[in-house]
Short mmCIF file of C-alpha atoms in Angstrom, two decimals:
data_model
loop_
_atom_site.label_atom_id
_atom_site.label_comp_id
_atom_site.label_asym_id
_atom_site.label_seq_id
_atom_site.Cartn_x
_atom_site.Cartn_y
_atom_site.Cartn_z
CA UNK A 1 -4.24 11.28 3.65
CA UNK A 2 -2.15 14.29 2.66
CA UNK A 3 -0.51 12.94 -0.46
CA UNK A 4 2.54 14.64 -1.85
CA UNK A 5 2.91 15.55 -5.47
CA UNK A 6 6.32 14.37 -6.55
CA UNK A 7 6.86 17.32 -8.87
CA UNK A 8 8.18 20.83 -8.19
CA UNK A 9 5.67 23.57 -7.48
CA UNK A 10 6.60 25.38 -10.71
CA UNK A 11 6.23 22.32 -12.93
CA UNK A 12 3.28 23.84 -14.78
CA UNK A 13 5.52 26.65 -15.99
CA UNK A 14 8.92 25.03 -16.50
CA UNK A 15 10.39 21.53 -16.76
CA UNK A 16 12.43 20.39 -13.77
CA UNK A 17 13.84 17.09 -12.60
CA UNK A 18 12.03 15.88 -9.51
CA UNK A 19 14.06 14.80 -6.50
CA UNK A 20 14.08 11.15 -5.47
CA UNK A 21 11.98 10.58 -2.39
CA UNK A 22 13.61 8.47 0.31
CA UNK A 23 12.50 9.33 3.83
CA UNK A 24 8.86 8.36 3.61
CA UNK A 25 8.98 5.52 1.11
CA UNK A 26 7.45 2.13 1.70
CA UNK A 27 9.73 -0.90 1.61
CA UNK A 28 10.44 -2.81 -1.57
CA UNK A 29 8.41 -5.72 -0.16
CA UNK A 30 5.40 -3.46 0.38
CA UNK A 31 5.75 -2.03 -3.10
CA UNK A 32 5.80 -5.47 -4.74
CA UNK A 33 2.94 -6.79 -2.57
CA UNK A 34 0.84 -3.74 -3.34
CA UNK A 35 1.40 -4.05 -7.08
CA UNK A 36 0.83 -7.82 -7.20
CA UNK A 37 -2.54 -7.63 -5.45
CA UNK A 38 -3.96 -6.16 -8.66
CA UNK A 39 -2.83 -9.02 -10.90
CA UNK A 40 -5.80 -10.06 -13.01
CA UNK A 41 -7.51 -6.67 -13.07
CA UNK A 42 -8.41 -6.11 -16.74
CA UNK A 43 -7.03 -3.44 -19.01
CA UNK A 44 -9.35 -0.51 -19.63
CA UNK A 45 -8.21 2.46 -21.69
CA UNK A 46 -8.25 5.47 -19.38
CA UNK A 47 -8.92 3.19 -16.40
CA UNK A 48 -7.74 4.24 -12.95
CA UNK A 49 -9.70 1.88 -10.67
CA UNK A 50 -9.85 -1.81 -9.84
CA UNK A 51 -12.61 -2.13 -12.40
CA UNK A 52 -9.87 -1.69 -14.98
CA UNK A 53 -6.50 0.05 -15.38
CA UNK A 54 -4.57 1.42 -18.29
CA UNK A 55 -0.79 1.28 -17.88
CA UNK A 56 -0.26 4.63 -16.16
CA UNK A 57 -3.51 4.37 -14.22
CA UNK A 58 -2.08 1.22 -12.68
CA UNK A 59 1.30 2.73 -11.75
CA UNK A 60 -0.41 5.83 -10.37
CA UNK A 61 -2.73 3.67 -8.25
CA UNK A 62 0.11 1.58 -6.78
CA UNK A 63 2.09 4.68 -5.84
CA UNK A 64 -1.04 6.32 -4.42
CA UNK A 65 -1.69 3.24 -2.26
CA UNK A 66 1.73 3.83 -0.74
CA UNK A 67 1.11 7.54 -0.21
CA UNK A 68 2.64 9.07 -3.35
CA UNK A 69 0.78 11.00 -6.02
CA UNK A 70 2.52 10.81 -9.39
CA UNK A 71 1.54 12.15 -12.80
CA UNK A 72 -1.35 10.59 -14.70
CA UNK A 73 0.05 9.55 -18.11
CA UNK A 74 3.08 7.47 -19.01
CA UNK A 75 4.62 10.40 -20.89
CA UNK A 76 4.08 12.70 -17.90
CA UNK A 77 5.49 10.10 -15.49
CA UNK A 78 8.58 9.91 -17.69
CA UNK A 79 9.30 13.56 -16.84
CA UNK A 80 9.53 12.71 -13.12
CA UNK A 81 12.35 11.33 -11.01
CA UNK A 82 15.89 10.73 -12.24
CA UNK A 83 17.07 8.53 -15.12
CA UNK A 84 18.29 5.03 -14.27
CA UNK A 85 20.30 2.78 -16.55
CA UNK A 86 18.96 -0.67 -17.31
CA UNK A 87 21.93 -2.21 -15.51
CA UNK A 88 21.12 -0.31 -12.31
CA UNK A 89 17.38 -0.90 -12.05
CA UNK A 90 15.97 -1.23 -8.52
CA UNK A 91 12.62 -2.52 -7.34
CA UNK A 92 10.10 0.29 -7.66
CA UNK A 93 11.69 2.04 -10.63
CA UNK A 94 9.30 2.89 -13.46
CA UNK A 95 10.22 1.34 -16.81
CA UNK A 96 9.00 2.96 -20.02
CA UNK A 97 8.33 1.71 -23.53
CA UNK A 98 7.40 2.99 -26.97
CA UNK A 99 4.54 0.74 -28.07
CA UNK A 100 2.83 3.19 -30.41
CA UNK A 101 5.74 4.41 -32.51
CA UNK A 102 5.43 7.85 -30.94
CA UNK A 103 7.75 8.35 -27.96
CA UNK A 104 6.80 7.01 -24.49
CA UNK A 105 3.42 5.29 -24.53
CA UNK A 106 3.64 2.52 -21.91
CA UNK A 107 4.90 2.20 -18.33
CA UNK A 108 5.37 -0.54 -15.75
CA UNK A 109 6.99 -1.04 -12.34
CA UNK A 110 10.24 -2.95 -12.04
CA UNK A 111 9.99 -5.74 -9.42
CA UNK A 112 13.42 -7.37 -9.70
CA UNK A 113 14.94 -10.31 -11.59
CA UNK A 114 14.52 -8.44 -14.87
CA UNK A 115 10.74 -8.50 -14.43
CA UNK A 116 8.19 -5.72 -14.32
CA UNK A 117 4.49 -5.55 -13.53
CA UNK A 118 2.19 -3.60 -15.78
CA UNK A 119 -1.32 -3.31 -17.16
CA UNK A 120 -1.06 -4.39 -20.78
CA UNK A 121 -3.85 -4.20 -23.32
CA UNK A 122 -3.63 -7.96 -23.93
CA UNK A 123 -3.29 -9.33 -20.38
CA UNK A 124 -4.37 -6.63 -17.97
CA UNK A 125 -2.28 -6.39 -14.80
CA UNK A 126 0.40 -9.03 -15.20
CA UNK A 127 4.12 -9.67 -14.87
CA UNK A 128 6.38 -9.52 -17.90
CA UNK A 129 10.09 -9.85 -18.60
CA UNK A 130 12.36 -7.15 -19.93
CA UNK A 131 14.06 -9.94 -21.90
CA UNK A 132 10.88 -10.64 -23.83
CA UNK A 133 11.55 -9.72 -27.45
CA UNK A 134 8.49 -7.47 -27.65
CA UNK A 135 9.36 -5.40 -24.60
CA UNK A 136 13.12 -5.49 -25.23
CA UNK A 137 12.75 -3.90 -28.65
CA UNK A 138 10.44 -1.19 -27.33
CA UNK A 139 12.28 -0.29 -24.13
CA UNK A 140 12.90 3.47 -23.79
CA UNK A 141 14.35 3.90 -20.31
CA UNK A 142 13.62 4.02 -16.58
CA UNK A 143 13.04 6.64 -13.92
CA UNK A 144 13.43 6.45 -10.15
CA UNK A 145 10.77 8.58 -8.48
CA UNK A 146 10.95 6.92 -5.06
CA UNK A 147 14.02 5.09 -3.78
CA UNK A 148 12.32 2.16 -2.08
CA UNK A 149 15.68 0.56 -1.26
CA UNK A 150 16.34 3.35 1.25
CA UNK A 151 12.85 3.39 2.67
CA UNK A 152 12.18 4.18 6.27
CA UNK A 153 10.38 1.34 8.07
CA UNK A 154 7.44 3.52 8.97
CA UNK A 155 5.42 6.34 7.49
CA UNK A 156 6.25 9.68 9.05
CA UNK A 157 3.42 11.58 10.76
CA UNK A 158 3.48 14.39 8.23
CA UNK A 159 2.49 12.01 5.42
CA UNK A 160 -0.89 11.14 6.90
CA UNK A 161 -3.76 13.24 8.22
CA UNK A 162 -4.49 11.64 11.59
CA UNK A 163 -7.51 13.83 12.11
CA UNK A 164 -9.10 11.58 9.49
CA UNK A 165 -7.10 8.33 9.52
CA UNK A 166 -6.40 6.05 12.48
CA UNK A 167 -2.81 5.71 13.67
CA UNK A 168 -1.53 2.44 15.07
CA UNK A 169 -1.37 4.17 18.45
CA UNK A 170 -5.04 5.08 18.22
CA UNK A 171 -5.97 1.54 17.20
CA UNK A 172 -4.01 0.10 20.13
CA UNK A 173 -5.60 2.44 22.66
CA UNK A 174 -9.14 1.83 21.43
CA UNK A 175 -8.63 -1.91 21.08
CA UNK A 176 -7.21 -2.24 24.60
CA UNK A 177 -10.20 -0.27 25.85
CA UNK A 178 -12.67 -2.39 23.89
CA UNK A 179 -11.12 -5.61 25.18
CA UNK A 180 -10.94 -4.24 28.76
CA UNK A 181 -7.25 -5.11 28.96
CA UNK A 182 -5.01 -4.43 31.94
CA UNK A 183 -2.66 -1.70 30.68
CA UNK A 184 -0.75 -1.10 33.89
CA UNK A 185 2.43 -2.72 32.57
CA UNK A 186 4.18 -0.03 30.56
CA UNK A 187 7.46 -1.88 30.01
CA UNK A 188 6.89 -2.05 26.29
CA UNK A 189 8.75 -4.68 24.26
CA UNK A 190 8.87 -2.27 21.31
CA UNK A 191 12.07 -0.28 20.80
CA UNK A 192 10.17 2.84 19.68
CA UNK A 193 7.81 3.05 22.68
CA UNK A 194 9.05 4.40 26.00
CA UNK A 195 7.36 3.51 29.33
CA UNK A 196 6.21 7.12 29.57
CA UNK A 197 4.41 7.06 26.20
CA UNK A 198 0.62 7.11 26.40
CA UNK A 199 0.35 3.97 24.30
CA UNK A 200 2.92 1.94 26.28
CA UNK A 201 0.42 0.03 28.43
CA UNK A 202 -1.91 -0.78 25.56
CA UNK A 203 0.90 -1.83 23.24
CA UNK A 204 2.39 -4.08 25.94
CA UNK A 205 -0.94 -5.74 26.69
CA UNK A 206 -1.69 -6.30 23.02
CA UNK A 207 1.77 -7.72 22.44
CA UNK A 208 1.29 -10.22 25.25
CA UNK A 209 -1.83 -11.45 23.46
CA UNK A 210 0.11 -11.60 20.16
CA UNK A 211 -2.28 -9.11 18.57
CA UNK A 212 0.51 -6.66 17.76
CA UNK A 213 3.97 -8.17 17.34
CA UNK A 214 5.94 -5.36 15.72
CA UNK A 215 8.11 -5.42 12.63
CA UNK A 216 11.50 -7.00 11.99
CA UNK A 217 13.25 -4.08 13.71
CA UNK A 218 11.16 -4.56 16.84
CA UNK A 219 9.21 -1.37 16.21
CA UNK A 220 5.53 -0.71 16.85
CA UNK A 221 5.43 2.40 14.63
CA UNK A 222 2.75 4.21 16.68
CA UNK A 223 2.65 7.15 14.27
CA UNK A 224 2.03 5.05 11.18
CA UNK A 225 -1.41 4.40 9.68
CA UNK A 226 -2.91 0.93 9.51
CA UNK A 227 -4.33 -0.59 6.36
CA UNK A 228 -7.70 -2.29 6.11
CA UNK A 229 -5.93 -5.60 5.45
CA UNK A 230 -3.81 -5.21 8.59
CA UNK A 231 -6.89 -4.19 10.55
CA UNK A 232 -8.68 -7.37 9.47
CA UNK A 233 -5.87 -9.49 10.92
CA UNK A 234 -5.80 -7.50 14.16
CA UNK A 235 -9.54 -7.86 14.69
CA UNK A 236 -9.68 -11.56 13.84
CA UNK A 237 -6.87 -12.32 16.28
CA UNK A 238 -8.10 -9.93 18.99
CA UNK A 239 -11.65 -11.29 19.04
CA UNK A 240 -10.69 -14.89 18.19
CA UNK A 241 -13.04 -14.93 15.22
CA UNK A 242 -13.47 -18.25 13.43
CA UNK A 243 -14.60 -19.05 9.88
CA UNK A 244 -18.35 -19.55 9.48
CA UNK A 245 -18.33 -21.12 6.04
CA UNK A 246 -20.35 -18.30 4.54
CA UNK A 247 -19.28 -17.50 0.98
CA UNK A 248 -17.64 -14.08 0.76
CA UNK A 249 -15.49 -12.72 -2.05
CA UNK A 250 -14.08 -9.27 -2.74
CA UNK A 251 -12.78 -8.58 -6.25
CA UNK A 252 -9.64 -6.88 -4.96
CA UNK A 253 -8.71 -9.64 -2.48
CA UNK A 254 -7.66 -12.74 -4.43
CA UNK A 255 -7.18 -16.03 -2.64
CA UNK A 256 -3.40 -15.65 -2.76
CA UNK A 257 -3.53 -12.32 -0.90
CA UNK A 258 -1.82 -12.61 2.48
CA UNK A 259 -4.90 -11.27 4.30
CA UNK A 260 -7.52 -13.23 2.34
CA UNK A 261 -8.52 -15.47 5.26
CA UNK A 262 -8.65 -12.60 7.76
CA UNK A 263 -10.74 -10.39 5.49
CA UNK A 264 -13.06 -13.27 4.63
CA UNK A 265 -13.63 -14.10 8.30
CA UNK A 266 -14.24 -10.44 9.11
CA UNK A 267 -16.90 -10.28 6.41
CA UNK A 268 -18.45 -13.59 7.45
CA UNK A 269 -19.08 -12.09 10.89
CA UNK A 270 -20.59 -8.94 9.41
CA UNK A 271 -17.86 -6.71 10.83
CA UNK A 272 -17.12 -5.44 7.34
CA UNK A 273 -19.30 -5.22 4.27
CA UNK A 274 -16.54 -3.79 2.11
CA UNK A 275 -16.51 -0.50 0.25
CA UNK A 276 -19.20 -1.32 -2.27
CA UNK A 277 -19.05 -2.71 -5.81
CA UNK A 278 -17.54 -5.92 -4.43
CA UNK A 279 -14.37 -4.20 -3.19
CA UNK A 280 -12.70 -4.27 0.22
CA UNK A 281 -9.79 -1.84 -0.27
CA UNK A 282 -7.07 -3.88 1.50
CA UNK A 283 -4.40 -1.20 1.09
CA UNK A 284 -6.59 1.74 2.00
CA UNK A 285 -5.85 3.30 5.35
CA UNK A 286 -8.42 2.78 8.09
CA UNK A 287 -10.26 5.98 8.93
CA UNK A 288 -11.26 6.96 12.46
CA UNK A 289 -14.91 6.38 11.53
CA UNK A 290 -14.15 2.93 10.16
CA UNK A 291 -12.18 2.07 13.30
CA UNK A 292 -15.15 2.86 15.53
CA UNK A 293 -17.50 0.93 13.25
CA UNK A 294 -15.23 -2.12 13.23
CA UNK A 295 -14.84 -2.09 17.00
CA UNK A 296 -18.55 -1.59 17.63
CA UNK A 297 -19.47 -4.54 15.43
CA UNK A 298 -16.71 -6.75 16.81
CA UNK A 299 -17.56 -6.13 20.46
CA UNK A 300 -21.22 -6.90 19.78
CA UNK A 301 -20.52 -10.35 18.36
#
């Protein structure tokens, strides 16, 4: 994926204020869901992976999952975006603290209701309250790097390299082909697909089978990528896969994750073996190679 640095091109020479990104942001719900999936990951100083995060490694990872590359350290992240008063905090704003006695040394992500999610040295990735006496006395300020409240409902084509990643259109076309579906009906139920679009027949057929149902705005978002979690649901529904009872567990897919059952079933059938080290990568985008591998294994069940 072609990730965008949310800093000006001359930032290495001069200090500028970064613009707030709006057009390609994920929704606030996606931001919160992405951050919460890492609850329980331990704190590791300098950590940037699901084996362990430090505070800024965690915030950087969450933003990267949503397609945004931000600075590495809490102090550097504090130079990005625009200042936000505590009274005007929005979901997705970064909140900063002085926990070392030397300027900004800790960062978290505001998730609403005066709460933020962070990787703390005592609890790892967890939710805390800004009203807590410890955090309240150490609060420095907040920055808005991405305005998730004004997010577009889909990722724009320019944000993703579709020569490497699979678009929802590509998934629909290949899935309809793999299932040998009748795609002659091009009267798509999706508001963003015209009858003349190449994906119209496949999207219509898949919708009739309740494999793709669209979002709340009735959109299919053909030019958006699809995550590995979403792909698990699509494949389980499309091929009517049932649980086998085989024990499967990925470290980054807790039982309260919305796609836990789908991912587990997919693994039980051997359609996925994960990414290695006990990880599945639920928020990673599906690559074209992974798409073909998934479909090949699923059709040979």
